[in-house]
Coordinates of N, CA, C and O in Angstrom, one line a residue:
M5 N 15.7 -6.2 -11.9 CA 14.6 -5.5 -11.2 C 13.4 -6.4 -11.2 O 13.0 -7.0 -12.2
A6 N 12.8 -6.5 -10.0 CA 11.6 -7.3 -9.9 C 10.4 -6.7 -10.5 O 10.4 -5.5 -10.8
K7 N 9.4 -7.5 -10.9 CA 8.2 -7.0 -11.5 C 7.0 -7.5 -10.6 O 6.9 -8.7 -10.4
L8 N 6.2 -6.6 -10.2 CA 4.9 -6.9 -9.5 C 3.9 -7.2 -10.5 O 3.2 -6.3 -11.1
T9 N 3.7 -8.4 -10.9 CA 2.9 -8.9 -12.0 C 1.4 -8.7 -11.8 O 0.7 -8.3 -12.7
S10 N 1.0 -9.1 -10.6 CA -0.4 -9.1 -10.3 C -0.7 -8.9 -8.8 O 0.0 -9.4 -8.0
I11 N -1.8 -8.2 -8.5 CA -2.3 -8.1 -7.2 C -3.8 -8.3 -7.3 O -4.5 -7.7 -8.1
K12 N -4.3 -9.3 -6.4 CA -5.7 -9.6 -6.4 C -6.3 -9.5 -5.0 O -5.7 -10.1 -4.1
L13 N -7.4 -8.9 -4.8 CA -8.1 -8.8 -3.6 C -9.0 -10.0 -3.5 O -9.7 -10.3 -4.5
G14 N -9.0 -10.7 -2.4 CA -9.8 -11.9 -2.2 C -11.3 -11.6 -2.1 O -11.7 -10.4 -2.2
E15 N -12.0 -12.6 -1.7 CA -13.5 -12.4 -1.5 C -13.8 -11.5 -0.4 O -13.1 -11.4 0.6
L16 N -14.8 -10.7 -0.6 CA -15.3 -9.7 0.4 C -16.7 -10.1 0.8 O -17.4 -10.7 0.0
P17 N -17.1 -9.7 2.0 CA -18.5 -10.0 2.4 C -19.4 -9.2 1.5 O -19.0 -8.1 1.0
E18 N -20.6 -9.7 1.4 CA -21.6 -9.0 0.5 C -21.9 -7.6 1.1 O -22.2 -6.6 0.3
S19 N -22.0 -7.5 2.4 CA -22.2 -6.2 3.0 C -21.5 -6.1 4.4 O -21.1 -7.1 4.9
I20 N -21.4 -4.9 4.8 CA -20.7 -4.6 6.1 C -21.6 -3.9 7.0 O -22.3 -2.9 6.6
V21 N -21.6 -4.2 8.3 CA -22.5 -3.5 9.2 C -21.7 -2.3 9.8 O -20.5 -2.5 10.1
V22 N -22.3 -1.2 9.8 CA -21.6 0.0 10.3 C -21.2 -0.3 11.8 O -21.9 -0.8 12.6
G23 N -19.9 0.1 12.0 CA -19.3 -0.2 13.3 C -18.6 -1.5 13.4 O -17.8 -1.7 14.4
N24 N -18.7 -2.3 12.4 CA -17.9 -3.6 12.4 C -16.4 -3.2 12.5 O -15.9 -2.5 11.6
D25 N -15.7 -3.7 13.5 CA -14.4 -3.3 13.7 C -13.3 -4.2 13.1 O -12.1 -3.8 13.2
S26 N -13.6 -5.3 12.5 CA -12.6 -6.2 12.0 C -13.1 -7.1 10.9 O -13.9 -8.0 11.2
T27 N -12.6 -6.9 9.7 CA -13.0 -7.9 8.6 C -11.6 -8.3 8.0 O -10.8 -7.4 7.6
E28 N -11.4 -9.6 8.0 CA -10.2 -10.1 7.4 C -10.3 -10.3 5.9 O -11.3 -10.9 5.5
V29 N -9.4 -9.7 5.1 CA -9.5 -9.9 3.6 C -8.1 -10.5 3.2 O -7.1 -10.2 3.8
S30 N -8.2 -11.3 2.1 CA -7.0 -11.9 1.6 C -6.5 -11.1 0.4 O -7.3 -10.5 -0.3
I31 N -5.2 -11.2 0.2 CA -4.6 -10.5 -1.0 C -3.6 -11.5 -1.5 O -2.8 -12.1 -0.8
E32 N -3.6 -11.6 -2.9 CA -2.6 -12.4 -3.6 C -1.7 -11.5 -4.4 O -2.3 -10.7 -5.2
A33 N -0.4 -11.6 -4.3 CA 0.5 -10.9 -5.1 C 1.4 -11.8 -5.8 O 1.9 -12.8 -5.2
I34 N 1.6 -11.6 -7.1 CA 2.6 -12.4 -7.9 C 3.7 -11.5 -8.3 O 3.6 -10.4 -8.8
I35 N 4.9 -12.0 -8.0 CA 6.2 -11.2 -8.3 C 7.1 -12.1 -9.2 O 7.3 -13.3 -8.9
D36 N 7.6 -11.5 -10.2 CA 8.6 -12.1 -11.1 C 9.9 -11.4 -10.9 O 10.0 -10.2 -10.8
F37 N 10.9 -12.2 -10.8 CA 12.3 -11.6 -10.5 C 13.1 -11.8 -11.8 O 13.1 -12.8 -12.5
H38 N 14.0 -10.8 -12.0 CA 14.9 -10.7 -13.1 C 16.1 -11.7 -12.7 O 16.3 -11.9 -11.5
K39 N 16.8 -12.2 -13.7 CA 17.9 -13.1 -13.3 C 19.0 -12.4 -12.5 O 19.6 -13.1 -11.7
I40 N 19.2 -11.1 -12.6 CA 20.1 -10.4 -11.7 C 19.6 -10.5 -10.2 O 20.4 -10.6 -9.3
D41 N 18.3 -10.3 -10.0 CA 17.7 -10.4 -8.7 C 18.1 -11.8 -8.1 O 18.4 -11.9 -6.9
L42 N 17.9 -12.8 -8.9 CA 18.1 -14.2 -8.4 C 19.6 -14.4 -8.1 O 20.0 -15.0 -7.1
Q43 N 20.5 -13.9 -9.0 CA 21.9 -14.1 -8.8 C 22.4 -13.4 -7.5 O 23.2 -14.0 -6.7
L44 N 21.8 -12.3 -7.2 CA 22.2 -11.5 -6.0 C 21.3 -11.9 -4.8 O 21.6 -11.3 -3.7
E45 N 20.3 -12.7 -5.0 CA 19.4 -13.0 -3.9 C 18.9 -11.7 -3.3 O 18.9 -11.5 -2.1
M46 N 18.4 -10.8 -4.2 CA 18.0 -9.4 -3.8 C 16.9 -9.5 -2.7 O 16.0 -10.4 -2.8
E47 N 16.9 -8.5 -1.8 CA 15.9 -8.4 -0.8 C 15.0 -7.2 -1.1 O 15.5 -6.2 -1.6
Y48 N 13.7 -7.4 -0.9 CA 12.7 -6.3 -1.1 C 11.8 -6.3 0.1 O 11.7 -7.2 0.8
I49 N 11.1 -5.2 0.2 CA 10.0 -5.1 1.1 C 8.8 -4.8 0.2 O 8.8 -3.9 -0.6
L50 N 7.8 -5.7 0.3 CA 6.5 -5.5 -0.4 C 5.5 -4.8 0.5 O 5.2 -5.3 1.6
F51 N 5.1 -3.6 0.0 CA 4.1 -2.8 0.8 C 2.8 -3.0 0.0 O 2.7 -2.8 -1.2
L52 N 1.7 -3.3 0.8 CA 0.4 -3.4 0.2 C -0.5 -2.4 0.9 O -0.6 -2.4 2.2
F53 N -1.1 -1.5 0.2 CA -2.0 -0.5 0.8 C -3.4 -0.7 0.3 O -3.7 -0.7 -0.9
V54 N -4.4 -0.9 1.2 CA -5.7 -1.1 0.8 C -6.5 0.2 1.0 O -6.5 0.8 2.0
Y55 N -7.1 0.6 -0.1 CA -7.8 1.9 -0.1 C -9.3 1.7 -0.4 O -9.7 0.8 -1.1
D56 N -10.1 2.6 0.2 CA -11.5 2.8 -0.2 C -11.4 3.9 -1.2 O -11.1 5.1 -0.9
V57 N -11.6 3.6 -2.5 CA -11.4 4.5 -3.6 C -12.7 5.3 -3.8 O -13.7 4.7 -4.0
N58 N -12.6 6.6 -3.8 CA -13.7 7.5 -4.0 C -13.6 8.2 -5.3 O -13.0 9.2 -5.5
G59 N -14.2 7.6 -6.4 CA -14.1 8.2 -7.7 C -12.8 7.7 -8.4 O -12.4 6.6 -8.3
K60 N -12.1 8.7 -9.0 CA -10.9 8.3 -9.7 C -9.8 8.1 -8.6 O -9.8 8.7 -7.6
I61 N -8.8 7.2 -8.9 CA -7.8 6.9 -7.9 C -6.9 8.1 -7.8 O -6.5 8.8 -8.7
D62 N -6.5 8.4 -6.5 CA -5.5 9.4 -6.2 C -4.2 9.0 -6.8 O -3.9 7.8 -6.9
I63 N -3.4 10.0 -7.3 CA -2.1 9.7 -7.8 C -1.2 9.4 -6.6 O -1.0 10.2 -5.7
P64 N -0.6 8.2 -6.6 CA 0.2 7.9 -5.4 C 1.6 8.4 -5.5 O 2.2 8.4 -6.6
V65 N 2.1 9.0 -4.4 CA 3.4 9.5 -4.3 C 4.1 8.6 -3.3 O 3.6 8.5 -2.1
I66 N 5.2 7.9 -3.7 CA 5.8 6.9 -2.8 C 7.1 7.6 -2.3 O 8.0 8.0 -3.1
I67 N 7.3 7.6 -1.0 CA 8.5 8.0 -0.3 C 9.2 6.7 0.1 O 8.9 6.1 1.1
G68 N 10.1 6.1 -0.8 CA 10.7 4.8 -0.6 C 11.9 4.9 0.3 O 12.9 5.6 0.1
N69 N 11.8 4.2 1.5 CA 12.9 4.2 2.4 C 12.9 2.8 3.1 O 12.7 2.6 4.3
W70 N 13.2 1.8 2.2 CA 13.3 0.4 2.6 C 12.1 0.0 3.4 O 11.0 0.0 2.9
D71 N 12.2 -0.3 4.7 CA 11.1 -0.8 5.4 C 10.3 0.3 6.1 O 9.3 0.0 6.8
Q72 N 10.6 1.5 5.9 CA 9.8 2.6 6.5 C 9.2 3.5 5.4 O 8.9 4.6 5.6
S73 N 8.9 2.9 4.2 CA 8.3 3.6 3.1 C 6.9 4.1 3.4 O 6.2 3.4 4.2
S74 N 6.5 5.1 2.8 CA 5.2 5.6 3.0 C 4.6 6.1 1.7 O 5.3 6.2 0.7
I75 N 3.3 6.3 1.7 CA 2.6 6.7 0.4 C 1.6 7.8 0.7 O 1.1 7.9 1.8
Y76 N 1.5 8.7 -0.2 CA 0.6 9.8 -0.1 C -0.2 9.9 -1.4 O 0.3 9.6 -2.4
G77 N -1.4 10.4 -1.3 CA -2.3 10.6 -2.4 C -2.3 12.1 -2.7 O -2.3 13.0 -1.8
I78 N -2.5 12.4 -4.0 CA -2.6 13.8 -4.4 C -3.9 14.0 -5.1 O -4.2 13.3 -6.1
S79 N -4.8 14.8 -4.6 CA -6.1 15.0 -5.2 C -6.6 16.4 -4.9 O -6.3 16.9 -3.8
D80 N -7.2 17.0 -5.9 CA -7.7 18.4 -5.7 C -9.0 18.5 -4.9 O -9.3 19.4 -4.2
D81 N -9.9 17.5 -5.1 CA -11.2 17.6 -4.6 C -11.6 16.6 -3.6 O -12.5 16.9 -2.7
R82 N -11.1 15.4 -3.5 CA -11.4 14.4 -2.5 C -10.3 13.4 -2.4 O -9.4 13.4 -3.2
H83 N -10.3 12.7 -1.3 CA -9.2 11.7 -1.1 C -9.8 10.3 -0.9 O -10.8 10.1 -0.3
D84 N -9.0 9.4 -1.4 CA -9.3 8.0 -1.1 C -8.9 7.7 0.4 O -8.0 8.4 1.0
H85 N -9.6 6.8 1.0 CA -9.3 6.5 2.4 C -8.5 5.3 2.6 O -8.8 4.2 2.0
L86 N -7.3 5.4 3.2 CA -6.4 4.3 3.5 C -7.1 3.4 4.5 O -7.3 3.9 5.7
M87 N -7.4 2.2 4.2 CA -8.1 1.3 5.1 C -7.1 0.4 5.9 O -7.4 -0.1 7.0
G88 N -5.9 0.2 5.3 CA -4.9 -0.7 6.0 C -3.7 -0.9 5.2 O -3.7 -0.7 3.9
T89 N -2.6 -1.2 5.8 CA -1.4 -1.5 5.1 C -0.6 -2.7 5.7 O -0.8 -2.9 6.9
I90 N 0.2 -3.3 4.9 CA 1.0 -4.4 5.5 C 2.3 -4.4 4.7 O 2.3 -4.0 3.5
K91 N 3.4 -4.8 5.4 CA 4.7 -4.8 4.7 C 5.3 -6.2 4.9 O 5.2 -6.8 6.0
L92 N 5.8 -6.8 3.9 CA 6.3 -8.1 3.9 C 7.7 -8.2 3.3 O 7.9 -7.7 2.2
P93 N 8.7 -8.8 4.0 CA 10.0 -9.0 3.4 C 10.0 -10.1 2.4 O 9.3 -11.1 2.5
I94 N 10.7 -9.8 1.3 CA 10.7 -10.7 0.1 C 12.2 -10.9 -0.3 O 12.9 -10.0 -0.3
K95 N 12.6 -12.2 -0.6 CA 13.9 -12.5 -1.0 C 13.8 -13.2 -2.4 O 13.1 -14.2 -2.5
A96 N 14.6 -12.8 -3.3 CA 14.6 -13.4 -4.7 C 15.4 -14.6 -4.7 O 16.6 -14.6 -4.9
I97 N 14.7 -15.8 -4.5 CA 15.4 -17.1 -4.6 C 14.7 -18.0 -5.6 O 15.2 -19.0 -5.9
E98 N 13.5 -17.6 -6.1 CA 12.8 -18.3 -7.2 C 12.4 -17.2 -8.2 O 12.2 -16.1 -7.9
S99 N 12.3 -17.6 -9.5 CA 12.0 -16.7 -10.5 C 10.6 -16.1 -10.4 O 10.3 -15.0 -10.9
N100 N 9.7 -16.8 -9.8 CA 8.3 -16.4 -9.7 C 7.8 -16.7 -8.3 O 8.0 -17.9 -7.8
V101 N 7.2 -15.8 -7.6 CA 6.7 -16.0 -6.3 C 5.2 -15.6 -6.3 O 4.8 -14.5 -6.7
I102 N 4.4 -16.5 -5.7 CA 2.9 -16.2 -5.5 C 2.8 -16.1 -4.0 O 3.0 -17.1 -3.3
L103 N 2.5 -14.9 -3.5 CA 2.4 -14.6 -2.1 C 0.9 -14.4 -1.7 O 0.2 -13.6 -2.3
N104 N 0.5 -15.2 -0.7 CA -0.8 -15.0 -0.2 C -0.7 -14.5 1.2 O 0.0 -15.1 2.0
T105 N -1.5 -13.4 1.5 CA -1.4 -12.9 2.8 C -2.8 -12.4 3.2 O -3.7 -12.4 2.3
S106 N -3.0 -11.9 4.4 CA -4.3 -11.4 4.7 C -4.1 -10.2 5.6 O -3.0 -10.0 6.2
I107 N -5.1 -9.3 5.7 CA -5.0 -8.1 6.5 C -6.4 -7.9 7.1 O -7.4 -8.1 6.5
K108 N -6.4 -7.4 8.3 CA -7.7 -7.0 9.0 C -8.0 -5.6 8.8 O -7.1 -4.7 9.0
L109 N -9.2 -5.3 8.3 CA -9.6 -3.9 8.0 C -10.8 -3.6 8.8 O -11.7 -4.4 9.1
N110 N -11.0 -2.3 9.1 CA -12.1 -1.8 9.8 C -13.1 -1.2 8.8 O -13.2 0.0 8.6
L111 N -13.8 -2.1 8.1 CA -14.6 -1.7 7.0 C -15.9 -1.0 7.4 O -16.5 -0.3 6.7
G112 N -16.3 -1.2 8.7 CA -17.5 -0.6 9.2 C -17.3 0.8 9.7 O -18.2 1.4 10.2
R113 N -16.1 1.3 9.7 CA -15.8 2.6 10.1 C -16.3 3.7 9.1 O -16.0 3.6 7.9
I114 N -17.1 4.6 9.6 CA -17.6 5.7 8.8 C -17.0 7.0 9.3 O -17.1 7.3 10.5
L115 N -16.3 7.7 8.4 CA -15.7 9.0 8.8 C -16.7 10.1 8.9 O -17.7 10.1 8.1
D116 N -16.5 11.0 9.8 CA -17.4 12.1 10.0 C -17.5 12.9 8.7 O -16.6 13.2 8.0
G117 N -18.8 13.3 8.4 CA -19.0 14.1 7.2 C -19.1 13.2 5.9 O -19.4 13.8 4.9
D118 N -18.9 11.9 6.0 CA -19.0 11.1 4.8 C -20.3 10.4 4.8 O -20.9 10.1 5.8
S119 N -20.8 10.1 3.6 CA -22.0 9.4 3.4 C -21.7 8.2 2.5 O -21.1 8.3 1.4
Y120 N -22.1 7.0 3.0 CA -21.7 5.8 2.3 C -23.0 4.9 1.9 O -23.9 4.8 2.7
F121 N -22.9 4.3 0.8 CA -23.8 3.3 0.4 C -23.0 2.0 0.1 O -23.5 0.9 0.2
S122 N -21.7 2.2 -0.2 CA -20.8 1.1 -0.5 C -19.4 1.6 -0.3 O -19.2 2.8 -0.2
K123 N -18.5 0.6 -0.4 CA -17.1 0.9 -0.4 C -16.5 0.2 -1.6 O -16.8 -0.9 -1.9
K124 N -15.5 0.9 -2.3 CA -14.9 0.3 -3.4 C -13.4 0.1 -3.0 O -12.6 1.1 -2.9
L125 N -13.0 -1.1 -2.7 CA -11.7 -1.4 -2.2 C -10.8 -1.8 -3.4 O -11.1 -2.5 -4.3
E126 N -9.6 -1.2 -3.3 CA -8.5 -1.5 -4.2 C -7.2 -1.6 -3.5 O -7.0 -0.9 -2.4
V127 N -6.3 -2.5 -4.0 CA -5.0 -2.6 -3.3 C -3.9 -2.1 -4.2 O -3.9 -2.4 -5.4
F128 N -3.1 -1.2 -3.6 CA -1.9 -0.7 -4.4 C -0.7 -1.4 -3.7 O -0.5 -1.4 -2.5
G129 N 0.2 -1.9 -4.6 CA 1.4 -2.6 -4.1 C 2.6 -1.9 -4.6 O 2.6 -1.4 -5.8
T130 N 3.7 -1.9 -3.8 CA 5.0 -1.4 -4.3 C 6.1 -2.2 -3.7 O 6.0 -2.6 -2.5
L131 N 7.1 -2.6 -4.5 CA 8.3 -3.3 -4.0 C 9.4 -2.3 -3.9 O 9.8 -1.6 -4.8
I132 N 10.0 -2.2 -2.7 CA 11.1 -1.3 -2.4 C 12.3 -2.2 -2.3 O 12.4 -3.1 -1.4
P133 N 13.3 -2.0 -3.1 CA 14.5 -2.8 -3.1 C 15.5 -2.4 -2.0 O 15.5 -1.2 -1.6
A134 N 16.3 -3.4 -1.5 CA 17.3 -3.1 -0.4 C 18.4 -2.2 -1.0 O 19.0 -1.4 -0.3
I135 N 18.7 -2.4 -2.3 CA 19.7 -1.6 -3.0 C 18.9 -0.7 -4.0 O 18.3 -1.2 -5.0
G136 N 18.8 0.5 -3.6 CA 18.1 1.5 -4.4 C 18.0 2.8 -3.8 O 18.8 3.1 -2.9
R137 N 17.0 3.6 -4.1 CA 16.9 4.9 -3.6 C 16.3 4.9 -2.2 O 15.4 4.1 -1.9
A138 N 16.7 5.8 -1.3 CA 16.1 5.9 0.0 C 15.7 7.4 0.2 O 16.5 8.3 -0.2
S139 N 14.5 7.6 0.7 CA 14.0 9.0 0.9 C 13.4 9.1 2.3 O 12.9 8.1 2.8
N140 N 13.3 10.3 2.8 CA 12.6 10.6 4.0 C 12.4 12.1 4.2 O 13.0 12.9 3.5
W141 N 11.5 12.4 5.1 CA 11.2 13.8 5.5 C 11.7 14.1 6.9 O 11.8 13.2 7.7
S142 N 12.1 15.3 7.1 CA 12.5 15.7 8.5 C 11.2 15.9 9.3 O 10.1 16.0 8.7
Q143 N 11.3 16.0 10.6 CA 10.2 16.4 11.4 C 9.9 17.9 11.2 O 10.8 18.7 11.0
P144 N 8.6 18.3 11.2 CA 8.4 19.7 10.9 C 8.7 20.6 12.1 O 8.6 20.2 13.2
K145 N 9.2 21.8 11.8 CA 9.4 22.8 12.8 C 8.8 24.1 12.4 O 8.8 24.4 11.2
E146 N 8.2 24.8 13.3 CA 7.6 26.0 12.9 C 8.3 27.2 13.6 O 8.8 27.1 14.7
I147 N 8.4 28.3 12.8 CA 9.1 29.5 13.3 C 8.1 30.7 13.1 O 7.4 30.8 12.1
G148 N 8.0 31.5 14.1 CA 7.2 32.7 14.0 C 7.8 33.8 13.2 O 9.0 33.8 12.9
I149 N 6.9 34.7 12.7 CA 7.3 35.8 11.9 C 7.0 37.1 12.6 O 5.8 37.2 13.1
L150 N 7.9 38.0 12.7 CA 7.7 39.3 13.4 C 7.5 40.3 12.3 O 8.1 40.4 11.3
F151 N 6.6 41.2 12.7 CA 6.3 42.4 11.8 C 6.7 43.6 12.4 O 6.7 43.8 13.6

C-alpha cells in the first residue's frame, strides 16, 4: 500500500484582489510505495483538493471510485469552500516519487453572504488504488406521497 508522505502548498501571493479569476498555485506531493506496489507496478489516481478552510477542518468523506472519486465535508455549523481539484495518474515504478504540479484557482471569488479578510488554503490528498474498493451513488429520484 502506498503512503502519501507529504503534501506542500507552494508560494501564494501576499494578497488577492476581489474578482481575480485565476491564480496558479503549485503543490508538491511525496509518495512512498511498498515493495508489493513496486512488484505489481500498481496504478493509483492521486486526487488533490484545495480548500479555503473556515475554522476547524471539515471531516472528509471519500467516495473512492478510481478516477471518478469524490469528497464531501461533514460540518454542523459551516463548510470549507472547495477551491479546486486535480487528479493525476500515478504508477509505482520507483520506491519514492516527488510530484510537482500546479492548479489554477479563483481565489478572488467571494461567495454571497460571506465576509472575508483572508483565505486559509489547505490541500487534502488521497490516493485511490486501481485494485481496491469502488463506491458510487445512484442519481436521485423523487416520489410523491399521497395522503
